[in-house]
């Protein structure tokens, strides 16, 4: 048997990130100022982000150099392995080849540190003392806690209260790395106090936590804000995933027919898929599929529109596929995919027909995760399991057609923090949610007028 | 900066395990039959183990071929990375070089699958249908569950009841991989029923769970037993760790002055250290240090004596450093190190002066774990953190002396399943246990007469 893992030496970590902005056949609509509704100017973002990231956010440059200091940190876990899922192929009896890129080897167990360390680095370089951010299930918060620690920054994480209470372990992980973790809504911010006044028992939401973290940064001179997905610069940093995967496939003389990533805010999907979408734009025959939960289907059921990134309407307006900033997704176990909007770059690529999107209910996702864990050994995070589901379905379609197909999917994180979810699935307590159209319509009725 | 990770290609996975038995200057004392007290014959073990493993247990052959089927499974996570801990070195201001071998990339997050898959393979080959085993915190049970699944065997895990109740996540992990998990003591076995009759509220112990698993295997024709540490063949399989580490160090032209591993039953320590102890026997100047918890100090405070491996006195008598088979260690958080005995091969090497041993209380261990996590990013399992503590102390000693020193330690697993322990440490709830000599003496009074 030939290689199962395709491993790159450290010298092959990409030295540049790929910016899809340079290759899009039409430019995306610009972000707007939340008050004036005019296109956002760089200085509008200065209270929240360091200049280097603001420049990346608006950059049209195809390749962006990765600083040496970041490469040194990336070396702690990168290059990540690319696997050929031979045992899964055999179990499926498919003529397809299945490859997966595994980001679970990072210290936080997911792809999130790829951008967290970059954001911490640029903030540190511009004299920032502290970063604030939000987290739902804790993946992003733990990644930023680690990154801040590695660069000597303080870190304040507003953690959605229900997760803070129900998932103490991720909270502990952030504290191990030295972060201050605050249950949101909190009395630390105006936004939090307003929510608590309305509803003292509020269990919080990602939208509320974002409002708190943004306000914290905007009201403290030495503090800036960090976001774990959605924005252009975040997707840019994550392209290190797809660029590495391409090199690894080239080592074995292969190239995918289809690239599959789970999709919440878009950073994992964009990071894996955009380097391949670039080839598609250049005329190559490669598909890219974003996989989202049926309970939070921003791409498959949300229209493209200008919307806020947070509940308190403090962020810029982004043009994106959205379920509305007041949308509250059901409590599915893929917490990292419970965001109302899709990254503007992903939304734009979708509108241009460069990518496809697909939604699955959670039980079929866990079923796929189990089949994967029982053949390949690795336990997928519930988020990543969405990509596993779609990859298995592609492989089964290839079997049906009796034709080979080369599939690449992203295993964005391991599920060692998510065993409560597996426990619920195994004991038959996991529910699929039907998301009635009227709930989406109600949330969309609150879209801002632009 | 040069390499942080030293990565081997899959083609460099060792093709043979190393058997230290061949090189020991004097042979260890043989295991004895528990009833006759005569040296154990291979057929005595036949109800528990397949012949291939019984042969390995008694083998004096220096190199044992790794079957191709095992190499194919090892490829799922091996070779594991060797790291140079440059950021930790810098934080300590030490002239020492610190390397660590990281086994946390396996699907179960620890080194345990290295032998679990081998044991499952040989059992499958000899027509066994089911394996029974015990587990404390769950590392071994999850590794064997995975291994059984990969080879199509059924798996029954007797899990110490207190862990079964307090650590539902490891239980879920075993179930994800398809194992049946039973809280021990149970009414499934004579041994379990006897304990429950004496004390219906018994929370169990590793010794009791071993008795149950052994009885299950001994009383079912299609079932055999698997042990995760202590025995010669288990240590043999784990030498893949040290053999790889040696190759990786050679790639950067280095060799350790000291090799450090945490020590519970001895499989992690032996697996990492024995390939280097071989060089020491051949005259090379290399130290090996086994690090154990002060709360369960089998090497540093237990005498070498014949003792049972389990509470119900069903196993053969092994000559080993032991705290007595009735010893109940305090409830420290390094559950994988709470075993009363040390592997006979480790005990023998200790007696011969080939290795050193050291014990630490748990708070100083967690303090080291935090320092490591905050510099190198990776979160150590509480067991592995014992080696981190000793490695830091070696590096500080080098600093004190103003002399360089090359340190290699084993990071045998990640701590993503152990955040409750970190939480307890961070909130100041972790206690150090003084282990009074009289408790040890009382347990030792029950050693069998041979």
mmCIF file with all atom_site columns, N, CA, C and O in Angstrom, chain A residues 49-94:
data_model
loop_
_atom_site.group_PDB
_atom_site.id
_atom_site.type_symbol
_atom_site.label_atom_id
_atom_site.label_alt_id
_atom_site.label_comp_id
_atom_site.label_asym_id
_atom_site.label_entity_id
_atom_site.label_seq_id
_atom_site.pdbx_PDB_ins_code
_atom_site.Cartn_x
_atom_site.Cartn_y
_atom_site.Cartn_z
_atom_site.occupancy
_atom_site.B_iso_or_equiv
_atom_site.pdbx_formal_charge
_atom_site.auth_seq_id
_atom_site.auth_comp_id
_atom_site.auth_asym_id
_atom_site.auth_atom_id
_atom_site.pdbx_PDB_model_num
ATOM 1   N N  . UNK A 1 49 ? -9.402  47.555 14.257 1.00 0.00 ? 49 UNK A N  1
ATOM 2   C CA . UNK A 1 49 ? -8.358  46.683 13.711 1.00 0.00 ? 49 UNK A CA 1
ATOM 3   C C  . UNK A 1 49 ? -7.057  47.457 13.483 1.00 0.00 ? 49 UNK A C  1
ATOM 4   O O  . UNK A 1 49 ? -7.097  48.664 13.241 1.00 0.00 ? 49 UNK A O  1
ATOM 5   N N  . UNK A 1 50 ? -5.932  46.764 13.529 1.00 0.00 ? 50 UNK A N  1
ATOM 6   C CA . UNK A 1 50 ? -4.667  47.421 13.193 1.00 0.00 ? 50 UNK A CA 1
ATOM 7   C C  . UNK A 1 50 ? -4.619  47.700 11.686 1.00 0.00 ? 50 UNK A C  1
ATOM 8   O O  . UNK A 1 50 ? -5.304  47.033 10.905 1.00 0.00 ? 50 UNK A O  1
ATOM 9   N N  . UNK A 1 51 ? -3.809  48.678 11.279 1.00 0.00 ? 51 UNK A N  1
ATOM 10  C CA . UNK A 1 51 ? -3.782  49.108 9.878  1.00 0.00 ? 51 UNK A CA 1
ATOM 11  C C  . UNK A 1 51 ? -3.404  47.966 8.936  1.00 0.00 ? 51 UNK A C  1
ATOM 12  O O  . UNK A 1 51 ? -3.935  47.869 7.832  1.00 0.00 ? 51 UNK A O  1
ATOM 13  N N  . UNK A 1 52 ? -2.486  47.121 9.367  1.00 0.00 ? 52 UNK A N  1
ATOM 14  C CA . UNK A 1 52 ? -2.045  46.040 8.477  1.00 0.00 ? 52 UNK A CA 1
ATOM 15  C C  . UNK A 1 52 ? -3.225  45.151 8.072  1.00 0.00 ? 52 UNK A C  1
ATOM 16  O O  . UNK A 1 52 ? -3.341  44.744 6.911  1.00 0.00 ? 52 UNK A O  1
ATOM 17  N N  . UNK A 1 53 ? -4.112  44.884 9.016  1.00 0.00 ? 53 UNK A N  1
ATOM 18  C CA . UNK A 1 53 ? -5.270  44.036 8.700  1.00 0.00 ? 53 UNK A CA 1
ATOM 19  C C  . UNK A 1 53 ? -6.311  44.805 7.887  1.00 0.00 ? 53 UNK A C  1
ATOM 20  O O  . UNK A 1 53 ? -6.978  44.233 7.017  1.00 0.00 ? 53 UNK A O  1
ATOM 21  N N  . UNK A 1 54 ? -6.456  46.088 8.170  1.00 0.00 ? 54 UNK A N  1
ATOM 22  C CA . UNK A 1 54 ? -7.390  46.907 7.389  1.00 0.00 ? 54 UNK A CA 1
ATOM 23  C C  . UNK A 1 54 ? -6.938  46.939 5.931  1.00 0.00 ? 54 UNK A C  1
ATOM 24  O O  . UNK A 1 54 ? -7.750  46.832 5.002  1.00 0.00 ? 54 UNK A O  1
ATOM 25  N N  . UNK A 1 55 ? -5.628  47.046 5.724  1.00 0.00 ? 55 UNK A N  1
ATOM 26  C CA . UNK A 1 55 ? -5.104  47.027 4.351  1.00 0.00 ? 55 UNK A CA 1
ATOM 27  C C  . UNK A 1 55 ? -5.371  45.684 3.681  1.00 0.00 ? 55 UNK A C  1
ATOM 28  O O  . UNK A 1 55 ? -5.762  45.628 2.519  1.00 0.00 ? 55 UNK A O  1
ATOM 29  N N  . UNK A 1 56 ? -5.158  44.611 4.423  1.00 0.00 ? 56 UNK A N  1
ATOM 30  C CA . UNK A 1 56 ? -5.436  43.290 3.844  1.00 0.00 ? 56 UNK A CA 1
ATOM 31  C C  . UNK A 1 56 ? -6.917  43.140 3.513  1.00 0.00 ? 56 UNK A C  1
ATOM 32  O O  . UNK A 1 56 ? -7.283  42.520 2.512  1.00 0.00 ? 56 UNK A O  1
ATOM 33  N N  . UNK A 1 57 ? -7.775  43.722 4.340  1.00 0.00 ? 57 UNK A N  1
ATOM 34  C CA . UNK A 1 57 ? -9.216  43.599 4.153  1.00 0.00 ? 57 UNK A CA 1
ATOM 35  C C  . UNK A 1 57 ? -9.628  44.186 2.794  1.00 0.00 ? 57 UNK A C  1
ATOM 36  O O  . UNK A 1 57 ? -10.528 43.665 2.145  1.00 0.00 ? 57 UNK A O  1
ATOM 37  N N  . UNK A 1 58 ? -8.952  45.245 2.394  1.00 0.00 ? 58 UNK A N  1
ATOM 38  C CA . UNK A 1 58 ? -9.336  45.928 1.152  1.00 0.00 ? 58 UNK A CA 1
ATOM 39  C C  . UNK A 1 58 ? -8.405  45.598 -0.009 1.00 0.00 ? 58 UNK A C  1
ATOM 40  O O  . UNK A 1 58 ? -8.596  46.094 -1.118 1.00 0.00 ? 58 UNK A O  1
ATOM 41  N N  . UNK A 1 59 ? -7.425  44.768 0.238  1.00 0.00 ? 59 UNK A N  1
ATOM 42  C CA . UNK A 1 59 ? -6.373  44.568 -0.758 1.00 0.00 ? 59 UNK A CA 1
ATOM 43  C C  . UNK A 1 59 ? -6.855  43.795 -1.986 1.00 0.00 ? 59 UNK A C  1
ATOM 44  O O  . UNK A 1 59 ? -7.674  42.881 -1.885 1.00 0.00 ? 59 UNK A O  1
ATOM 45  N N  . UNK A 1 60 ? -6.343  44.190 -3.154 1.00 0.00 ? 60 UNK A N  1
ATOM 46  C CA . UNK A 1 60 ? -6.620  43.460 -4.378 1.00 0.00 ? 60 UNK A CA 1
ATOM 47  C C  . UNK A 1 60 ? -5.395  42.703 -4.866 1.00 0.00 ? 60 UNK A C  1
ATOM 48  O O  . UNK A 1 60 ? -5.393  42.121 -5.947 1.00 0.00 ? 60 UNK A O  1
ATOM 49  N N  . UNK A 1 61 ? -4.364  42.696 -4.051 1.00 0.00 ? 61 UNK A N  1
ATOM 50  C CA . UNK A 1 61 ? -3.091  42.051 -4.397 1.00 0.00 ? 61 UNK A CA 1
ATOM 51  C C  . UNK A 1 61 ? -3.260  40.532 -4.348 1.00 0.00 ? 61 UNK A C  1
ATOM 52  O O  . UNK A 1 61 ? -3.756  39.991 -3.362 1.00 0.00 ? 61 UNK A O  1
ATOM 53  N N  . UNK A 1 62 ? -2.813  39.836 -5.386 1.00 0.00 ? 62 UNK A N  1
ATOM 54  C CA . UNK A 1 62 ? -3.061  38.398 -5.483 1.00 0.00 ? 62 UNK A CA 1
ATOM 55  C C  . UNK A 1 62 ? -2.336  37.593 -4.400 1.00 0.00 ? 62 UNK A C  1
ATOM 56  O O  . UNK A 1 62 ? -2.893  36.685 -3.805 1.00 0.00 ? 62 UNK A O  1
ATOM 57  N N  . UNK A 1 63 ? -1.076  37.934 -4.145 1.00 0.00 ? 63 UNK A N  1
ATOM 58  C CA . UNK A 1 63 ? -0.288  37.183 -3.172 1.00 0.00 ? 63 UNK A CA 1
ATOM 59  C C  . UNK A 1 63 ? 0.178   38.109 -2.063 1.00 0.00 ? 63 UNK A C  1
ATOM 60  O O  . UNK A 1 63 ? 0.687   39.194 -2.339 1.00 0.00 ? 63 UNK A O  1
ATOM 61  N N  . UNK A 1 64 ? -0.007  37.711 -0.837 1.00 0.00 ? 64 UNK A N  1
ATOM 62  C CA . UNK A 1 64 ? 0.373   38.528 0.317  1.00 0.00 ? 64 UNK A CA 1
ATOM 63  C C  . UNK A 1 64 ? 1.436   37.763 1.104  1.00 0.00 ? 64 UNK A C  1
ATOM 64  O O  . UNK A 1 64 ? 1.208   36.612 1.510  1.00 0.00 ? 64 UNK A O  1
ATOM 65  N N  . UNK A 1 65 ? 2.583   38.377 1.303  1.00 0.00 ? 65 UNK A N  1
ATOM 66  C CA . UNK A 1 65 ? 3.682   37.702 2.009  1.00 0.00 ? 65 UNK A CA 1
ATOM 67  C C  . UNK A 1 65 ? 3.301   37.347 3.449  1.00 0.00 ? 65 UNK A C  1
ATOM 68  O O  . UNK A 1 65 ? 2.703   38.159 4.160  1.00 0.00 ? 65 UNK A O  1
ATOM 69  N N  . UNK A 1 66 ? 3.668   36.163 3.871  1.00 0.00 ? 66 UNK A N  1
ATOM 70  C CA . UNK A 1 66 ? 3.470   35.750 5.267  1.00 0.00 ? 66 UNK A CA 1
ATOM 71  C C  . UNK A 1 66 ? 4.726   36.145 6.041  1.00 0.00 ? 66 UNK A C  1
ATOM 72  O O  . UNK A 1 66 ? 5.830   35.728 5.680  1.00 0.00 ? 66 UNK A O  1
ATOM 73  N N  . UNK A 1 67 ? 4.579   36.968 7.077  1.00 0.00 ? 67 UNK A N  1
ATOM 74  C CA . UNK A 1 67 ? 5.779   37.410 7.818  1.00 0.00 ? 67 UNK A CA 1
ATOM 75  C C  . UNK A 1 67 ? 6.539   36.220 8.416  1.00 0.00 ? 67 UNK A C  1
ATOM 76  O O  . UNK A 1 67 ? 5.944   35.212 8.787  1.00 0.00 ? 67 UNK A O  1
ATOM 77  N N  . UNK A 1 68 ? 7.838   36.373 8.512  1.00 0.00 ? 68 UNK A N  1
ATOM 78  C CA . UNK A 1 68 ? 8.710   35.325 9.042  1.00 0.00 ? 68 UNK A CA 1
ATOM 79  C C  . UNK A 1 68 ? 8.275   34.911 10.455 1.00 0.00 ? 68 UNK A C  1
ATOM 80  O O  . UNK A 1 68 ? 8.299   33.733 10.810 1.00 0.00 ? 68 UNK A O  1
ATOM 81  N N  . UNK A 1 69 ? 7.841   35.899 11.258 1.00 0.00 ? 69 UNK A N  1
ATOM 82  C CA . UNK A 1 69 ? 7.418   35.611 12.631 1.00 0.00 ? 69 UNK A CA 1
ATOM 83  C C  . UNK A 1 69 ? 6.199   34.680 12.646 1.00 0.00 ? 69 UNK A C  1
ATOM 84  O O  . UNK A 1 69 ? 6.029   33.883 13.569 1.00 0.00 ? 69 UNK A O  1
ATOM 85  N N  . UNK A 1 70 ? 5.340   34.838 11.643 1.00 0.00 ? 70 UNK A N  1
ATOM 86  C CA . UNK A 1 70 ? 4.160   33.963 11.548 1.00 0.00 ? 70 UNK A CA 1
ATOM 87  C C  . UNK A 1 70 ? 4.568   32.571 11.087 1.00 0.00 ? 70 UNK A C  1
ATOM 88  O O  . UNK A 1 70 ? 4.094   31.556 11.611 1.00 0.00 ? 70 UNK A O  1
ATOM 89  N N  . UNK A 1 71 ? 5.493   32.518 10.138 1.00 0.00 ? 71 UNK A N  1
ATOM 90  C CA . UNK A 1 71 ? 5.962   31.203 9.683  1.00 0.00 ? 71 UNK A CA 1
ATOM 91  C C  . UNK A 1 71 ? 6.545   30.414 10.855 1.00 0.00 ? 71 UNK A C  1
ATOM 92  O O  . UNK A 1 71 ? 6.342   29.207 10.981 1.00 0.00 ? 71 UNK A O  1
ATOM 93  N N  . UNK A 1 72 ? 7.250   31.127 11.728 1.00 0.00 ? 72 UNK A N  1
ATOM 94  C CA . UNK A 1 72 ? 7.829   30.449 12.897 1.00 0.00 ? 72 UNK A CA 1
ATOM 95  C C  . UNK A 1 72 ? 6.765   29.874 13.819 1.00 0.00 ? 72 UNK A C  1
ATOM 96  O O  . UNK A 1 72 ? 6.980   28.835 14.456 1.00 0.00 ? 72 UNK A O  1
ATOM 97  N N  . UNK A 1 73 ? 5.634   30.560 13.918 1.00 0.00 ? 73 UNK A N  1
ATOM 98  C CA . UNK A 1 73 ? 4.531   30.030 14.735 1.00 0.00 ? 73 UNK A CA 1
ATOM 99  C C  . UNK A 1 73 ? 3.800   28.919 13.975 1.00 0.00 ? 73 UNK A C  1
ATOM 100 O O  . UNK A 1 73 ? 3.486   27.866 14.542 1.00 0.00 ? 73 UNK A O  1
ATOM 101 N N  . UNK A 1 74 ? 3.545   29.144 12.694 1.00 0.00 ? 74 UNK A N  1
ATOM 102 C CA . UNK A 1 74 ? 2.895   28.098 11.887 1.00 0.00 ? 74 UNK A CA 1
ATOM 103 C C  . UNK A 1 74 ? 3.639   26.771 12.039 1.00 0.00 ? 74 UNK A C  1
ATOM 104 O O  . UNK A 1 74 ? 3.041   25.699 12.020 1.00 0.00 ? 74 UNK A O  1
ATOM 105 N N  . UNK A 1 75 ? 4.969   26.856 12.180 1.00 0.00 ? 75 UNK A N  1
ATOM 106 C CA . UNK A 1 75 ? 5.770   25.625 12.275 1.00 0.00 ? 75 UNK A CA 1
ATOM 107 C C  . UNK A 1 75 ? 5.420   24.773 13.493 1.00 0.00 ? 75 UNK A C  1
ATOM 108 O O  . UNK A 1 75 ? 5.794   23.603 13.551 1.00 0.00 ? 75 UNK A O  1
ATOM 109 N N  . UNK A 1 76 ? 4.719   25.368 14.478 1.00 0.00 ? 76 UNK A N  1
ATOM 110 C CA . UNK A 1 76 ? 4.317   24.574 15.638 1.00 0.00 ? 76 UNK A CA 1
ATOM 111 C C  . UNK A 1 76 ? 3.342   23.459 15.235 1.00 0.00 ? 76 UNK A C  1
ATOM 112 O O  . UNK A 1 76 ? 3.270   22.431 15.894 1.00 0.00 ? 76 UNK A O  1
ATOM 113 N N  . UNK A 1 77 ? 2.575   23.670 14.170 1.00 0.00 ? 77 UNK A N  1
ATOM 114 C CA . UNK A 1 77 ? 1.649   22.605 13.746 1.00 0.00 ? 77 UNK A CA 1
ATOM 115 C C  . UNK A 1 77 ? 1.556   22.432 12.229 1.00 0.00 ? 77 UNK A C  1
ATOM 116 O O  . UNK A 1 77 ? 0.989   21.450 11.767 1.00 0.00 ? 77 UNK A O  1
ATOM 117 N N  . UNK A 1 78 ? 2.076   23.339 11.459 1.00 0.00 ? 78 UNK A N  1
ATOM 118 C CA . UNK A 1 78 ? 2.018   23.243 10.016 1.00 0.00 ? 78 UNK A CA 1
ATOM 119 C C  . UNK A 1 78 ? 3.341   22.724 9.447  1.00 0.00 ? 78 UNK A C  1
ATOM 120 O O  . UNK A 1 78 ? 4.362   22.892 10.096 1.00 0.00 ? 78 UNK A O  1
ATOM 121 N N  . UNK A 1 79 ? 3.360   22.169 8.236  1.00 0.00 ? 79 UNK A N  1
ATOM 122 C CA . UNK A 1 79 ? 2.215   21.814 7.399  1.00 0.00 ? 79 UNK A CA 1
ATOM 123 C C  . UNK A 1 79 ? 1.390   20.737 8.088  1.00 0.00 ? 79 UNK A C  1
ATOM 124 O O  . UNK A 1 79 ? 1.941   19.850 8.733  1.00 0.00 ? 79 UNK A O  1
ATOM 125 N N  . UNK A 1 80 ? 0.084   20.836 7.928  1.00 0.00 ? 80 UNK A N  1
ATOM 126 C CA . UNK A 1 80 ? -0.798  19.804 8.472  1.00 0.00 ? 80 UNK A CA 1
ATOM 127 C C  . UNK A 1 80 ? -0.860  18.645 7.467  1.00 0.00 ? 80 UNK A C  1
ATOM 128 O O  . UNK A 1 80 ? -0.624  18.849 6.271  1.00 0.00 ? 80 UNK A O  1
ATOM 129 N N  . UNK A 1 81 ? -1.177  17.433 7.939  1.00 0.00 ? 81 UNK A N  1
ATOM 130 C CA . UNK A 1 81 ? -1.174  16.303 7.006  1.00 0.00 ? 81 UNK A CA 1
ATOM 131 C C  . UNK A 1 81 ? -2.359  16.300 6.047  1.00 0.00 ? 81 UNK A C  1
ATOM 132 O O  . UNK A 1 81 ? -3.445  16.761 6.383  1.00 0.00 ? 81 UNK A O  1
ATOM 133 N N  . UNK A 1 82 ? -2.104  15.810 4.859  1.00 0.00 ? 82 UNK A N  1
ATOM 134 C CA . UNK A 1 82 ? -3.182  15.462 3.930  1.00 0.00 ? 82 UNK A CA 1
ATOM 135 C C  . UNK A 1 82 ? -3.281  13.940 3.943  1.00 0.00 ? 82 UNK A C  1
ATOM 136 O O  . UNK A 1 82 ? -2.261  13.252 3.831  1.00 0.00 ? 82 UNK A O  1
ATOM 137 N N  . UNK A 1 83 ? -4.484  13.431 4.102  1.00 0.00 ? 83 UNK A N  1
ATOM 138 C CA . UNK A 1 83 ? -4.692  11.985 4.173  1.00 0.00 ? 83 UNK A CA 1
ATOM 139 C C  . UNK A 1 83 ? -5.398  11.478 2.926  1.00 0.00 ? 83 UNK A C  1
ATOM 140 O O  . UNK A 1 83 ? -6.265  12.153 2.383  1.00 0.00 ? 83 UNK A O  1
ATOM 141 N N  . UNK A 1 84 ? -5.051  10.281 2.532  1.00 0.00 ? 84 UNK A N  1
ATOM 142 C CA . UNK A 1 84 ? -5.878  9.530  1.594  1.00 0.00 ? 84 UNK A CA 1
ATOM 143 C C  . UNK A 1 84 ? -6.724  8.574  2.441  1.00 0.00 ? 84 UNK A C  1
ATOM 144 O O  . UNK A 1 84 ? -6.174  7.728  3.163  1.00 0.00 ? 84 UNK A O  1
ATOM 145 N N  . UNK A 1 85 ? -8.058  8.719  2.344  1.00 0.00 ? 85 UNK A N  1
ATOM 146 C CA . UNK A 1 85 ? -8.970  7.945  3.200  1.00 0.00 ? 85 UNK A CA 1
ATOM 147 C C  . UNK A 1 85 ? -9.236  6.571  2.581  1.00 0.00 ? 85 UNK A C  1
ATOM 148 O O  . UNK A 1 85 ? -10.370 6.245  2.215  1.00 0.00 ? 85 UNK A O  1
ATOM 149 N N  . UNK A 1 86 ? -8.191  5.758  2.507  1.00 0.00 ? 86 UNK A N  1
ATOM 150 C CA . UNK A 1 86 ? -8.321  4.476  1.813  1.00 0.00 ? 86 UNK A CA 1
ATOM 151 C C  . UNK A 1 86 ? -9.304  3.532  2.489  1.00 0.00 ? 86 UNK A C  1
ATOM 152 O O  . UNK A 1 86 ? -10.026 2.779  1.837  1.00 0.00 ? 86 UNK A O  1
ATOM 153 N N  . UNK A 1 87 ? -9.313  3.538  3.810  1.00 0.00 ? 87 UNK A N  1
ATOM 154 C CA . UNK A 1 87 ? -10.200 2.615  4.520  1.00 0.00 ? 87 UNK A CA 1
ATOM 155 C C  . UNK A 1 87 ? -11.668 3.017  4.339  1.00 0.00 ? 87 UNK A C  1
ATOM 156 O O  . UNK A 1 87 ? -12.545 2.165  4.234  1.00 0.00 ? 87 UNK A O  1
ATOM 157 N N  . UNK A 1 88 ? -11.919 4.316  4.294  1.00 0.00 ? 88 UNK A N  1
ATOM 158 C CA . UNK A 1 88 ? -13.282 4.798  4.042  1.00 0.00 ? 88 UNK A CA 1
ATOM 159 C C  . UNK A 1 88 ? -13.697 4.455  2.603  1.00 0.00 ? 88 UNK A C  1
ATOM 160 O O  . UNK A 1 88 ? -14.817 3.974  2.367  1.00 0.00 ? 88 UNK A O  1
ATOM 161 N N  . UNK A 1 89 ? -12.814 4.673  1.661  1.00 0.00 ? 89 UNK A N  1
ATOM 162 C CA . UNK A 1 89 ? -13.107 4.312  0.259  1.00 0.00 ? 89 UNK A CA 1
ATOM 163 C C  . UNK A 1 89 ? -13.522 2.850  0.157  1.00 0.00 ? 89 UNK A C  1
ATOM 164 O O  . UNK A 1 89 ? -14.503 2.511  -0.498 1.00 0.00 ? 89 UNK A O  1
ATOM 165 N N  . UNK A 1 90 ? -12.738 2.014  0.834  1.00 0.00 ? 90 UNK A N  1
ATOM 166 C CA . UNK A 1 90 ? -13.009 0.582  0.785  1.00 0.00 ? 90 UNK A CA 1
ATOM 167 C C  . UNK A 1 90 ? -14.378 0.262  1.393  1.00 0.00 ? 90 UNK A C  1
ATOM 168 O O  . UNK A 1 90 ? -15.149 -0.521 0.836  1.00 0.00 ? 90 UNK A O  1
ATOM 169 N N  . UNK A 1 91 ? -14.666 0.883  2.537  1.00 0.00 ? 91 UNK A N  1
ATOM 170 C CA . UNK A 1 91 ? -15.956 0.630  3.191  1.00 0.00 ? 91 UNK A CA 1
ATOM 171 C C  . UNK A 1 91 ? -17.116 1.075  2.309  1.00 0.00 ? 91 UNK A C  1
ATOM 172 O O  . UNK A 1 91 ? -18.183 0.464  2.328  1.00 0.00 ? 91 UNK A O  1
ATOM 173 N N  . UNK A 1 92 ? -16.908 2.145  1.539  1.00 0.00 ? 92 UNK A N  1
ATOM 174 C CA . UNK A 1 92 ? -17.971 2.646  0.678  1.00 0.00 ? 92 UNK A CA 1
ATOM 175 C C  . UNK A 1 92 ? -18.041 1.866  -0.637 1.00 0.00 ? 92 UNK A C  1
ATOM 176 O O  . UNK A 1 92 ? -19.041 1.943  -1.355 1.00 0.00 ? 92 UNK A O  1
ATOM 177 N N  . UNK A 1 93 ? -16.975 1.146  -0.945 1.00 0.00 ? 93 UNK A N  1
ATOM 178 C CA . UNK A 1 93 ? -16.929 0.434  -2.223 1.00 0.00 ? 93 UNK A CA 1
ATOM 179 C C  . UNK A 1 93 ? -17.002 1.379  -3.406 1.00 0.00 ? 93 UNK A C  1
ATOM 180 O O  . UNK A 1 93 ? -17.640 1.097  -4.412 1.00 0.00 ? 93 UNK A O  1
ATOM 181 N N  . UNK A 1 94 ? -16.354 2.516  -3.266 1.00 0.00 ? 94 UNK A N  1
ATOM 182 C CA . UNK A 1 94 ? -16.455 3.550  -4.293 1.00 0.00 ? 94 UNK A CA 1
ATOM 183 C C  . UNK A 1 94 ? -15.220 3.560  -5.201 1.00 0.00 ? 94 UNK A C  1
ATOM 184 O O  . UNK A 1 94 ? -14.119 3.272  -4.735 1.00 0.00 ? 94 UNK A O  1
#
